[in-house]
Short mmCIF file of C-alpha atoms in Angstrom, two decimals:
data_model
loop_
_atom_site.label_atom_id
_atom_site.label_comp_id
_atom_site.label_asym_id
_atom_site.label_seq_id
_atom_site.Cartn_x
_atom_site.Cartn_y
_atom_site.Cartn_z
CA UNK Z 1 -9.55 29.12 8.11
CA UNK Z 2 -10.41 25.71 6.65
CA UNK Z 3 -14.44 26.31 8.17
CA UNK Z 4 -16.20 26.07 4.70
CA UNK Z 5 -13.67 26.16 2.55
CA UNK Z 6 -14.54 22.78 1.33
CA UNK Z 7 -17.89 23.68 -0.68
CA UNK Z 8 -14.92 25.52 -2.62
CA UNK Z 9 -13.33 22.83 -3.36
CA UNK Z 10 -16.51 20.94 -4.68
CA UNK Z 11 -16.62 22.25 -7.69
CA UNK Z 12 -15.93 19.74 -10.82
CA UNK Z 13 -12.94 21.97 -11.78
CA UNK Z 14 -11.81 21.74 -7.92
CA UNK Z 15 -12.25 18.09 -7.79
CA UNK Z 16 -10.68 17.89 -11.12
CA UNK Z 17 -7.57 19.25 -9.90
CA UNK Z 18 -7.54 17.31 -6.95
CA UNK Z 19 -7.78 14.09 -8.41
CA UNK Z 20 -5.30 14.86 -10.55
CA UNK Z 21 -2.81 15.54 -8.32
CA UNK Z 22 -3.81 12.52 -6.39
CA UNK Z 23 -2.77 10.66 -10.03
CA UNK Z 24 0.46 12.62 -9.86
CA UNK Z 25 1.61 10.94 -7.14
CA UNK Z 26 0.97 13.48 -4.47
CA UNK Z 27 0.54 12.09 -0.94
CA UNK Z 28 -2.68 13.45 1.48
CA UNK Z 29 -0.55 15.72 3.18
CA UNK Z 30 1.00 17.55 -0.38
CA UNK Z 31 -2.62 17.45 -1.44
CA UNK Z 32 -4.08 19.74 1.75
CA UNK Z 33 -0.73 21.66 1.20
CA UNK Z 34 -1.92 21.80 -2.28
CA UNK Z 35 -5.48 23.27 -0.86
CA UNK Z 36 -4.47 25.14 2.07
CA UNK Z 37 -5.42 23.25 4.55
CA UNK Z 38 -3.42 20.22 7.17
CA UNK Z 39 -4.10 16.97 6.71
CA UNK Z 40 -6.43 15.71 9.41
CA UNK Z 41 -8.79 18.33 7.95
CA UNK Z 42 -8.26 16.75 4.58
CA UNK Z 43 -9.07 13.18 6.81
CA UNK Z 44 -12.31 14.31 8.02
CA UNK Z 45 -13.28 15.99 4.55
CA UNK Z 46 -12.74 12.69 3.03
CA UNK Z 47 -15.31 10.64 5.35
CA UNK Z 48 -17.80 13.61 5.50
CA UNK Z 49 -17.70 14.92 1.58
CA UNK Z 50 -17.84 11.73 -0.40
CA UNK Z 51 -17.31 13.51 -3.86
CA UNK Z 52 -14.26 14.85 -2.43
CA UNK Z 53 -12.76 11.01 -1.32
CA UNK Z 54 -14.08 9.30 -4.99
CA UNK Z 55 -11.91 12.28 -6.37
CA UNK Z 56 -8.66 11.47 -4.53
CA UNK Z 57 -9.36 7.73 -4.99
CA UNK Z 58 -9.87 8.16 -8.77
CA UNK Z 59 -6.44 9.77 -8.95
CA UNK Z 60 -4.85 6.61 -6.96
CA UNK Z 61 -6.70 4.21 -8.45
CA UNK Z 62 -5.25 5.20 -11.90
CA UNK Z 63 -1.73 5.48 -10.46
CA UNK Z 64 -1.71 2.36 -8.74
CA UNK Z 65 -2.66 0.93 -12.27
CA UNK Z 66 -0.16 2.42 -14.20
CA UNK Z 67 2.43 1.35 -11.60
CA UNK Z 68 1.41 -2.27 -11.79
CA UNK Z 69 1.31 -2.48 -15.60
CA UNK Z 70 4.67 -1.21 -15.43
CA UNK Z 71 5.82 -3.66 -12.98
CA UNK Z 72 3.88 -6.45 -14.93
CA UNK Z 73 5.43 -5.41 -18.22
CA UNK Z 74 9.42 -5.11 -15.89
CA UNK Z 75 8.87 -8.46 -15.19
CA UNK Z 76 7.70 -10.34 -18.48
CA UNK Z 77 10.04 -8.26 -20.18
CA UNK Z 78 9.66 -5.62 -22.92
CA UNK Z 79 10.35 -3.55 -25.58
CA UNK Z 80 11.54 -0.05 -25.37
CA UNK Z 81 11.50 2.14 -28.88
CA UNK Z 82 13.97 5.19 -28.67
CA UNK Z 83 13.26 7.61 -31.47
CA UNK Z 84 15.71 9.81 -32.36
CA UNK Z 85 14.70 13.49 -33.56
CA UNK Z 86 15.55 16.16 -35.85
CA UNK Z 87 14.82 19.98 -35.64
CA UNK Z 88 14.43 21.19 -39.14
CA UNK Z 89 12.98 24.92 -40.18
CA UNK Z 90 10.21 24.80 -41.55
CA UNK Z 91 9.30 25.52 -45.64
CA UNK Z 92 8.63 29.57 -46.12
CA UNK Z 93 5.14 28.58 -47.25
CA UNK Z 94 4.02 26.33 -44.62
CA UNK Z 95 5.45 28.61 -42.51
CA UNK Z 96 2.93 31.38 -43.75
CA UNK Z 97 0.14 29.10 -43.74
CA UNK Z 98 0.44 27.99 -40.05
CA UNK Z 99 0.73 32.23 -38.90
CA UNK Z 100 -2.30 32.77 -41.21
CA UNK Z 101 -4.30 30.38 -39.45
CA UNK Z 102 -3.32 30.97 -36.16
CA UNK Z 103 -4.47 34.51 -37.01
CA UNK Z 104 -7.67 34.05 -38.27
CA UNK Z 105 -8.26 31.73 -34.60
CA UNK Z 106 -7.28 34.69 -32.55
CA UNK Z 107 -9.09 37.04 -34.37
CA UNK Z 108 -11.96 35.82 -33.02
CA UNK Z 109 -11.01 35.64 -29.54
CA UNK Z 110 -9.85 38.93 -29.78
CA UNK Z 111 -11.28 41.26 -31.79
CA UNK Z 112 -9.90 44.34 -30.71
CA UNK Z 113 -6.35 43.60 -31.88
CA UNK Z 114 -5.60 45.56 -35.17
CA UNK Z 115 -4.15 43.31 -37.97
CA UNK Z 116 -0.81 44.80 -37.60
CA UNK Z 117 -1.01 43.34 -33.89
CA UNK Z 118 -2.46 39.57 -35.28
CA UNK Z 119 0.84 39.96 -38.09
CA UNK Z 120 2.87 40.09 -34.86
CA UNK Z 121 1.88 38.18 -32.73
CA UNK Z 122 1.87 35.45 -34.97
CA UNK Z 123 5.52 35.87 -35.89
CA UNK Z 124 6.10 35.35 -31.88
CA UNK Z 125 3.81 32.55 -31.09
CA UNK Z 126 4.28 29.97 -34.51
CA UNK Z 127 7.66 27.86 -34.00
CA UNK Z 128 9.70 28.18 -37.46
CA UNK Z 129 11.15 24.84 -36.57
CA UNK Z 130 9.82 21.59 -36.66
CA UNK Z 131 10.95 18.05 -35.21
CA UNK Z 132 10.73 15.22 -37.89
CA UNK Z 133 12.02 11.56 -36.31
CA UNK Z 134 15.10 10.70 -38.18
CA UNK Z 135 15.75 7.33 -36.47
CA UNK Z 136 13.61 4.42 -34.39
CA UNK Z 137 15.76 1.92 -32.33
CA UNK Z 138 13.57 -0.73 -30.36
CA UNK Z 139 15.71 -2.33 -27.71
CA UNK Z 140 14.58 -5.65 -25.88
CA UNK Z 141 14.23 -5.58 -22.09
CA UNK Z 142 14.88 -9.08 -20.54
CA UNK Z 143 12.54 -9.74 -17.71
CA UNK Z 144 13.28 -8.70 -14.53
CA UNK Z 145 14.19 -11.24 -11.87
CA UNK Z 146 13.12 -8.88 -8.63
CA UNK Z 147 10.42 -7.62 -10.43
CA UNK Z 148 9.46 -10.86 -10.52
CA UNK Z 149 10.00 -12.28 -6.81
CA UNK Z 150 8.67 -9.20 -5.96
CA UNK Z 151 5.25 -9.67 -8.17
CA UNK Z 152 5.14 -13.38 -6.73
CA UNK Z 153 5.32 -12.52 -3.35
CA UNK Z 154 2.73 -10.24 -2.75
CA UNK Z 155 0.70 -12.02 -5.18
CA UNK Z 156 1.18 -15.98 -4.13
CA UNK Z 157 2.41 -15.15 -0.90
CA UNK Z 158 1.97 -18.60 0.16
CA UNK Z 159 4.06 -20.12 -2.49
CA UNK Z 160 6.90 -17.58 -3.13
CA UNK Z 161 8.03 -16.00 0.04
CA UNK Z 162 11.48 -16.01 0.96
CA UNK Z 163 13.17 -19.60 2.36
CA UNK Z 164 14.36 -17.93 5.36
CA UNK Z 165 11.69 -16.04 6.33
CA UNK Z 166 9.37 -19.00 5.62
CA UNK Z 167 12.07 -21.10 8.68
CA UNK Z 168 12.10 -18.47 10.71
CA UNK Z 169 8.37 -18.42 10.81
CA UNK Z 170 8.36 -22.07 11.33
CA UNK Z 171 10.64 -22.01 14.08
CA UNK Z 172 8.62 -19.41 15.72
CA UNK Z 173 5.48 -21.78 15.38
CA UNK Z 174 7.27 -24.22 16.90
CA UNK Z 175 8.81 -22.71 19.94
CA UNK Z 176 5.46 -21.05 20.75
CA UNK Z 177 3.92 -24.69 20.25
CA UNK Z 178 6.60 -26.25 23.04
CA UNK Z 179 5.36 -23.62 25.37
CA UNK Z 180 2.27 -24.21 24.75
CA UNK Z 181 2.70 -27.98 25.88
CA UNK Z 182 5.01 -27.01 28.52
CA UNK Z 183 2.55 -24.74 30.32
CA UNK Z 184 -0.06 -27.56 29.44
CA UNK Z 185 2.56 -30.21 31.18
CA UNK Z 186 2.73 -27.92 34.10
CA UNK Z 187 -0.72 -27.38 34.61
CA UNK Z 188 -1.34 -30.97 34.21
CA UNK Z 189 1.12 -32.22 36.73
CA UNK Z 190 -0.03 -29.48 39.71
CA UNK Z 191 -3.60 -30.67 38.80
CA UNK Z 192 -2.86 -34.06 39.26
CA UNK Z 193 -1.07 -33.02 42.67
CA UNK Z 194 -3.94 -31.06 43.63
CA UNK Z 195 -6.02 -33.92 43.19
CA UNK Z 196 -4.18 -36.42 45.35
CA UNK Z 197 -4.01 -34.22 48.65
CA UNK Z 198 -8.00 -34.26 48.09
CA UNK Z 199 -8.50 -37.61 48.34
CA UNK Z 200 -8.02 -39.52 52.16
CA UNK Z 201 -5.38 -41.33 50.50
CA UNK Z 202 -3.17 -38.60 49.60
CA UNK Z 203 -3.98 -36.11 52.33
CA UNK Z 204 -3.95 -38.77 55.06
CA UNK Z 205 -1.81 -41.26 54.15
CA UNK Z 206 1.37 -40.97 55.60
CA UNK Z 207 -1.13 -40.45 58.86
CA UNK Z 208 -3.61 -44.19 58.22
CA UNK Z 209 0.01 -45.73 57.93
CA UNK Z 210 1.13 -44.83 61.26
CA UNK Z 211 -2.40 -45.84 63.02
CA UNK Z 212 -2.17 -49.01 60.74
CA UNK Z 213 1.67 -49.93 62.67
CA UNK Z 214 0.41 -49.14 65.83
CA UNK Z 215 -2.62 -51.01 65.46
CA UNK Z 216 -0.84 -53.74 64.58
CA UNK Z 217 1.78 -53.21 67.47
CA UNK Z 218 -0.95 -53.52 69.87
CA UNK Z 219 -1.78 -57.51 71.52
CA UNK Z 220 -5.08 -59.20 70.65
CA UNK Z 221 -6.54 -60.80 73.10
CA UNK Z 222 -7.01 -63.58 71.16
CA UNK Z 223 -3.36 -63.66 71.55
CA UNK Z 224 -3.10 -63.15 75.33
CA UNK Z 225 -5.31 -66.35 75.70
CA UNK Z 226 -2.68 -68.38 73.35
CA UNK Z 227 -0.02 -68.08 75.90
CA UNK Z 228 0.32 -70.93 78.48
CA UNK Z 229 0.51 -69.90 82.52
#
């Protein structure tokens, strides 16, 4: 059961080892593998146990730095030194020198080991071989072209983005922005429409231009008088 388990996990040595596999590269849900535990119990540990989420952001934060001095240096360019090794024994002196001392450290440790025990375990634990560098190349890196674009775009965004994306974006804008003034159009016209039939004019025209022809269909009597007998 995860139910207090985290106070175990609070200890420096516990937080230690958390953060460092957070700095490995480990994701939240290898790190509560890691623990024991799934990872929305990990989720809620982090936003109730704050020494708990500085520890796993402590391990990113240092990964996420060494990943973007590498990309930095990928892109400017670099210099990579190979070093070529040799495994050579070591001198019979030096040799006895290194068990003696490792002796006399152990002794202390462990004092119940006779010296016939310390002679041996000495001869197990001191390598007779040593690796001396023989050769150094140092080979120039050119800088890296997507390193680069890739650098520039999350960085200048604005500036660097790709051509196509940056059209198809614009075309986007544009097509959303003759919509826009379509629907705007639209609304304007059936306003406009709406607006007339208020008015006596545009409800009642057709209607006042009817009475207006029969009106004028109609004698005066100004113009019954006009005719002779």
């Amino acid at each position: 059961m995860a139910k207090g388990k985290y106070q175990e996990w609070q200890t420096p040595e516990k937080l230690a080892l958390i953060e460092g596999w957070a700095q490995d590269g480990l994701t939240d849900e290898q790190i509560a593998h890691n623990i024991g535990i799934k990872r929305p119990t990990l989720y809620d540990w982090k936003k109730k146990y704050s020494d708990i989420s500085d520890a796993l952001k402590r391990g990113k934060e240092v990964v996420d730095q060494m990943v973007a001095g590498s990309l930095v240096k990928r892109a400017l360019g670099m210099t990579i030194t190979n070093t070529t090794y040799k495994m050579v024994p070591i001198r019979d002196d030096v040799l006895e020198a290194k068990r003696a001392r490792w002796r006399n450290e152990h002794q202390i440790d462990h004092p119940e080991f006779t010296r016939k025990e310390l002679v041996q375990a000495s001869i197990e634990n001191v390598p007779t071989y040593e690796k001396i560098p023989i050769m150094v190349n140092e080979n120039e890196l050119a800088p890296d072209t997507s390193a680069q674009i890739f650098w520039l775009k999350n960085r200048k965004p604005e500036l660097f983005r790709d051509q196509a994306f940056k059209r198809l974006n614009e075309a986007q804008a544009e097509k959303v922005a003759e919509e826009v003034r379509k629907s705007k159009a639209e609304a304007d016209i059936t306003e406009a429409k709406a607006s007339a039939y208020r008015t006596p004019e545009g409800q009642y025209g057709g209607l006042n231009k009817l009475l207006a022809a029969i009106d004028e269909s109609i004698p005066k009597d100004d113009d019954v008088n006009d005719n002779p007998d």
